[in-house]
mmCIF file of C-alpha atoms in Angstrom:
data_model
loop_
_atom_site.group_PDB
_atom_site.id
_atom_site.type_symbol
_atom_site.label_atom_id
_atom_site.label_comp_id
_atom_site.label_asym_id
_atom_site.label_seq_id
_atom_site.Cartn_x
_atom_site.Cartn_y
_atom_site.Cartn_z
ATOM 1 C CA UNK V 587 0.246 0.225 -0.003
ATOM 2 C CA UNK V 588 2.236 2.828 -1.162
ATOM 3 C CA UNK V 589 1.882 6.291 -3.203
ATOM 4 C CA UNK V 590 4.195 7.429 -5.524
ATOM 5 C CA UNK V 591 4.594 11.056 -6.518
ATOM 6 C CA UNK V 592 6.330 12.563 -9.236
ATOM 7 C CA UNK V 593 8.668 15.850 -8.713
ATOM 8 C CA UNK V 594 9.528 18.723 -11.197
ATOM 9 C CA UNK V 595 12.893 17.588 -10.349
ATOM 10 C CA UNK V 596 12.732 14.394 -11.588
ATOM 11 C CA UNK V 597 12.564 12.296 -8.833
ATOM 12 C CA UNK V 598 9.564 10.374 -7.261
ATOM 13 C CA UNK V 599 8.925 9.863 -3.530
ATOM 14 C CA UNK V 600 7.052 6.522 -2.225
ATOM 15 C CA UNK V 601 5.362 7.082 0.710
ATOM 16 C CA UNK V 602 3.013 4.463 2.568
ATOM 17 C CA UNK V 603 -0.362 4.815 2.723
ATOM 18 C CA UNK V 604 -1.202 3.993 6.365
ATOM 19 C CA UNK V 605 1.423 5.624 8.317
ATOM 20 C CA UNK V 606 1.667 8.454 5.917
ATOM 21 C CA UNK V 607 5.653 7.846 6.460
ATOM 22 C CA UNK V 608 8.122 8.351 3.484
ATOM 23 C CA UNK V 609 9.543 5.060 1.768
ATOM 24 C CA UNK V 610 12.444 5.881 0.015
ATOM 25 C CA UNK V 611 12.747 7.764 -3.632
ATOM 26 C CA UNK V 612 13.514 6.916 -7.179
ATOM 27 C CA UNK V 613 16.458 7.006 -7.536
ATOM 28 C CA UNK V 614 17.318 5.508 -4.319
ATOM 29 C CA UNK V 615 20.451 8.079 -3.416
ATOM 30 C CA UNK V 616 17.819 10.956 -3.576
ATOM 31 C CA UNK V 617 17.017 10.871 -0.038
ATOM 32 C CA UNK V 618 19.084 9.811 2.969
ATOM 33 C CA UNK V 619 17.864 6.333 4.704
ATOM 34 C CA UNK V 620 14.265 5.708 5.547
ATOM 35 C CA UNK V 621 13.450 5.817 9.292
ATOM 36 C CA UNK V 622 13.082 1.965 9.453
ATOM 37 C CA UNK V 623 16.497 1.448 7.952
ATOM 38 C CA UNK V 624 17.932 3.903 10.228
ATOM 39 C CA UNK V 625 16.133 2.579 13.640
ATOM 40 C CA UNK V 626 17.857 -0.914 12.197
ATOM 41 C CA UNK V 627 21.151 0.838 11.922
ATOM 42 C CA UNK V 628 20.757 2.336 15.587
ATOM 43 C CA UNK V 629 19.909 -0.789 17.228
ATOM 44 C CA UNK V 630 22.901 -2.506 15.466
ATOM 45 C CA UNK V 631 20.099 -5.076 13.700
ATOM 46 C CA UNK V 632 21.878 -7.142 11.043
ATOM 47 C CA UNK V 633 20.867 -7.187 7.764
ATOM 48 C CA UNK V 634 22.387 -7.482 4.129
ATOM 49 C CA UNK V 635 25.192 -5.337 3.359
ATOM 50 C CA UNK V 636 25.761 -4.504 6.906
ATOM 51 C CA UNK V 637 29.327 -2.960 6.756
ATOM 52 C CA UNK V 638 29.954 -3.148 10.687
ATOM 53 C CA UNK V 639 29.001 -6.981 10.896
ATOM 54 C CA UNK V 640 31.393 -7.534 7.958
ATOM 55 C CA UNK V 641 34.498 -5.790 9.563
ATOM 56 C CA UNK V 642 33.866 -7.718 13.095
ATOM 57 C CA UNK V 643 33.453 -11.060 11.343
ATOM 58 C CA UNK V 644 37.039 -10.424 9.475
ATOM 59 C CA UNK V 645 38.930 -8.895 12.317
ATOM 60 C CA UNK V 646 37.724 -12.529 14.300
ATOM 61 C CA UNK V 647 39.260 -14.727 11.217
ATOM 62 C CA UNK V 648 42.356 -12.838 10.987
ATOM 63 C CA UNK V 649 42.950 -12.936 15.073
ATOM 64 C CA UNK V 650 42.326 -16.959 14.671
ATOM 65 C CA UNK V 651 44.649 -17.181 11.601
ATOM 66 C CA UNK V 652 47.432 -14.666 13.363
ATOM 67 C CA UNK V 653 47.029 -11.713 11.611
ATOM 68 C CA UNK V 654 46.732 -11.230 7.881
ATOM 69 C CA UNK V 655 49.223 -12.235 5.278
ATOM 70 C CA UNK V 656 50.401 -10.226 2.564
ATOM 71 C CA UNK V 657 48.495 -12.422 0.043
ATOM 72 C CA UNK V 658 45.213 -11.406 2.396
ATOM 73 C CA UNK V 659 46.188 -7.616 2.031
ATOM 74 C CA UNK V 660 46.502 -7.972 -1.781
ATOM 75 C CA UNK V 661 42.828 -10.130 -1.856
ATOM 76 C CA UNK V 662 41.499 -7.473 0.277
ATOM 77 C CA UNK V 663 43.081 -4.661 -2.175
ATOM 78 C CA UNK V 664 41.330 -6.080 -4.941
ATOM 79 C CA UNK V 665 38.215 -6.897 -3.539
ATOM 80 C CA UNK V 666 38.199 -2.784 -2.835
ATOM 81 C CA UNK V 667 38.649 -2.342 -5.890
ATOM 82 C CA UNK V 668 36.256 -4.534 -7.091
ATOM 83 C CA UNK V 669 33.425 -3.095 -4.776
ATOM 84 C CA UNK V 670 34.421 0.566 -5.944
ATOM 85 C CA UNK V 671 34.188 -0.887 -9.846
ATOM 86 C CA UNK V 672 30.696 -1.778 -9.138
ATOM 87 C CA UNK V 673 29.726 0.968 -7.360
ATOM 88 C CA UNK V 674 30.539 3.319 -9.778
ATOM 89 C CA UNK V 675 28.669 1.040 -12.508
ATOM 90 C CA UNK V 676 25.698 1.220 -10.658
ATOM 91 C CA UNK V 677 26.055 5.078 -9.743
ATOM 92 C CA UNK V 678 26.374 5.416 -13.676
ATOM 93 C CA UNK V 679 23.313 3.354 -14.186
ATOM 94 C CA UNK V 680 21.166 5.418 -12.169
ATOM 95 C CA UNK V 681 22.513 8.559 -13.877
ATOM 96 C CA UNK V 682 21.988 7.189 -17.326
ATOM 97 C CA UNK V 683 18.038 6.420 -15.951
ATOM 98 C CA UNK V 684 17.286 8.969 -13.810
ATOM 99 C CA UNK V 685 15.033 11.943 -15.305
ATOM 100 C CA UNK V 686 16.255 15.260 -16.280
ATOM 101 C CA UNK V 687 12.751 17.100 -16.278
ATOM 102 C CA UNK V 688 9.329 16.394 -14.632
ATOM 103 C CA UNK V 689 8.043 13.545 -14.212
ATOM 104 C CA UNK V 690 4.776 13.746 -16.066
ATOM 105 C CA UNK V 691 3.925 10.048 -15.121
ATOM 106 C CA UNK V 692 3.982 6.946 -12.863
ATOM 107 C CA UNK V 693 2.643 3.621 -13.292
ATOM 108 C CA UNK V 694 3.469 0.274 -11.277
ATOM 109 C CA UNK V 695 2.450 -3.114 -12.775
ATOM 110 C CA UNK V 696 -0.044 -5.512 -11.380
ATOM 111 C CA UNK V 697 2.790 -7.544 -9.343
ATOM 112 C CA UNK V 698 4.455 -4.639 -7.530
ATOM 113 C CA UNK V 699 7.436 -5.743 -9.039
ATOM 114 C CA UNK V 700 8.355 -2.821 -11.941
ATOM 115 C CA UNK V 701 7.485 1.262 -11.444
ATOM 116 C CA UNK V 702 7.334 2.846 -15.028
ATOM 117 C CA UNK V 703 8.063 6.259 -14.877
ATOM 118 C CA UNK V 704 7.579 8.616 -17.957
ATOM 119 C CA UNK V 705 9.197 11.936 -17.966
ATOM 120 C CA UNK V 706 9.630 15.682 -20.347
ATOM 121 C CA UNK V 707 12.674 14.232 -20.636
ATOM 122 C CA UNK V 708 11.563 11.907 -23.551
ATOM 123 C CA UNK V 709 12.615 9.215 -21.217
ATOM 124 C CA UNK V 710 10.803 6.263 -20.050
ATOM 125 C CA UNK V 711 12.438 4.769 -17.248
ATOM 126 C CA UNK V 712 12.043 1.098 -15.577
ATOM 127 C CA UNK V 713 12.511 0.823 -12.112
ATOM 128 C CA UNK V 714 12.997 -2.077 -9.475
ATOM 129 C CA UNK V 715 10.243 -1.513 -6.778
ATOM 130 C CA UNK V 716 11.642 -2.843 -3.915
ATOM 131 C CA UNK V 717 15.291 -1.705 -4.613
ATOM 132 C CA UNK V 718 14.183 1.450 -6.344
ATOM 133 C CA UNK V 719 17.460 0.871 -8.343
ATOM 134 C CA UNK V 720 16.613 1.489 -12.031
ATOM 135 C CA UNK V 721 16.273 -1.766 -14.511
ATOM 136 C CA UNK V 722 18.774 -3.083 -16.947
ATOM 137 C CA UNK V 723 16.648 -2.016 -19.772
ATOM 138 C CA UNK V 724 16.419 1.580 -18.745
ATOM 139 C CA UNK V 725 15.645 4.170 -19.881
ATOM 140 C CA UNK V 726 13.728 3.560 -23.222
ATOM 141 C CA UNK V 727 14.105 6.973 -25.174
ATOM 142 C CA UNK V 728 11.040 8.195 -26.763
ATOM 143 C CA UNK V 729 11.033 10.349 -30.093
ATOM 144 C CA UNK V 730 9.219 13.297 -28.006
ATOM 145 C CA UNK V 731 8.842 14.722 -24.798
ATOM 146 C CA UNK V 732 5.792 12.787 -22.747
ATOM 147 C CA UNK V 733 2.975 14.990 -21.542
ATOM 148 C CA UNK V 734 0.772 12.623 -19.950
ATOM 149 C CA UNK V 735 0.591 8.452 -19.086
ATOM 150 C CA UNK V 736 -2.538 5.852 -18.292
ATOM 151 C CA UNK V 737 -2.033 2.409 -17.080
ATOM 152 C CA UNK V 738 -4.918 -0.008 -17.015
ATOM 153 C CA UNK V 739 -3.891 -2.414 -14.363
ATOM 154 C CA UNK V 740 -6.192 -5.343 -15.920
ATOM 155 C CA UNK V 741 -3.900 -5.368 -19.115
ATOM 156 C CA UNK V 742 -0.779 -4.113 -17.541
ATOM 157 C CA UNK V 743 -0.634 -1.760 -20.580
ATOM 158 C CA UNK V 744 0.708 1.963 -20.060
ATOM 159 C CA UNK V 745 -0.544 4.276 -22.838
ATOM 160 C CA UNK V 746 2.249 7.569 -23.362
ATOM 161 C CA UNK V 747 1.034 10.601 -24.699
ATOM 162 C CA UNK V 748 3.794 12.585 -26.276
ATOM 163 C CA UNK V 749 4.284 16.523 -27.702
ATOM 164 C CA UNK V 750 3.781 15.759 -30.959
ATOM 165 C CA UNK V 751 0.637 14.083 -30.522
ATOM 166 C CA UNK V 752 1.940 10.327 -30.740
ATOM 167 C CA UNK V 753 1.127 7.865 -28.223
ATOM 168 C CA UNK V 754 3.258 4.953 -27.210
ATOM 169 C CA UNK V 755 1.756 1.716 -25.320
ATOM 170 C CA UNK V 756 4.088 0.286 -23.471
ATOM 171 C CA UNK V 757 3.492 -3.494 -21.604
ATOM 172 C CA UNK V 758 4.341 -3.353 -18.419
ATOM 173 C CA UNK V 759 4.796 -7.233 -18.309
ATOM 174 C CA UNK V 760 7.209 -7.791 -21.430
ATOM 175 C CA UNK V 761 8.946 -4.264 -20.577
ATOM 176 C CA UNK V 762 8.710 -3.145 -23.554
ATOM 177 C CA UNK V 763 6.725 -0.855 -26.141
ATOM 178 C CA UNK V 764 4.418 -2.821 -28.250
ATOM 179 C CA UNK V 765 2.682 -0.070 -30.196
ATOM 180 C CA UNK V 766 3.460 3.496 -31.344
ATOM 181 C CA UNK V 767 0.520 5.732 -32.904
ATOM 182 C CA UNK V 768 1.779 8.553 -34.857
ATOM 183 C CA UNK V 769 0.019 12.063 -34.658
#
């Protein structure tokens, strides 16, 4: 039960309908961690990607084996470089997929897995609803800026009206534009 709001700055914010609390943004790094994530961090709860937990595990393993050997240091350096490279690839994907102009339409597929946003920057961006990261097929470039989007949950089709009076029909289940009607 979420409400998603698009802004003129190109960011979408997700809110819980029952509590009214913010539950993140698209792109994910547009906001600080949610209150739930912050509460888990303060309580010290362990969850995937917990850096503190990983550091403690590495320290325990190093103390059991009599310290780190030079090969361990080399492996740690390779791991760090790999993580840095992966993070830069993720950041580049988010930058490439993020909207530059206003978000004019938002649709969530019937399974709440994928969110589709249409922008005035001629981009149709697909987002993973749970991770708030862009889909690997994102962005789909439209022939002209979008002005409106209408989604039908029964058929999982979205119609995107554009400024040149053409309409694109997007299938949210196959994640592709299936028809283009020229205006």
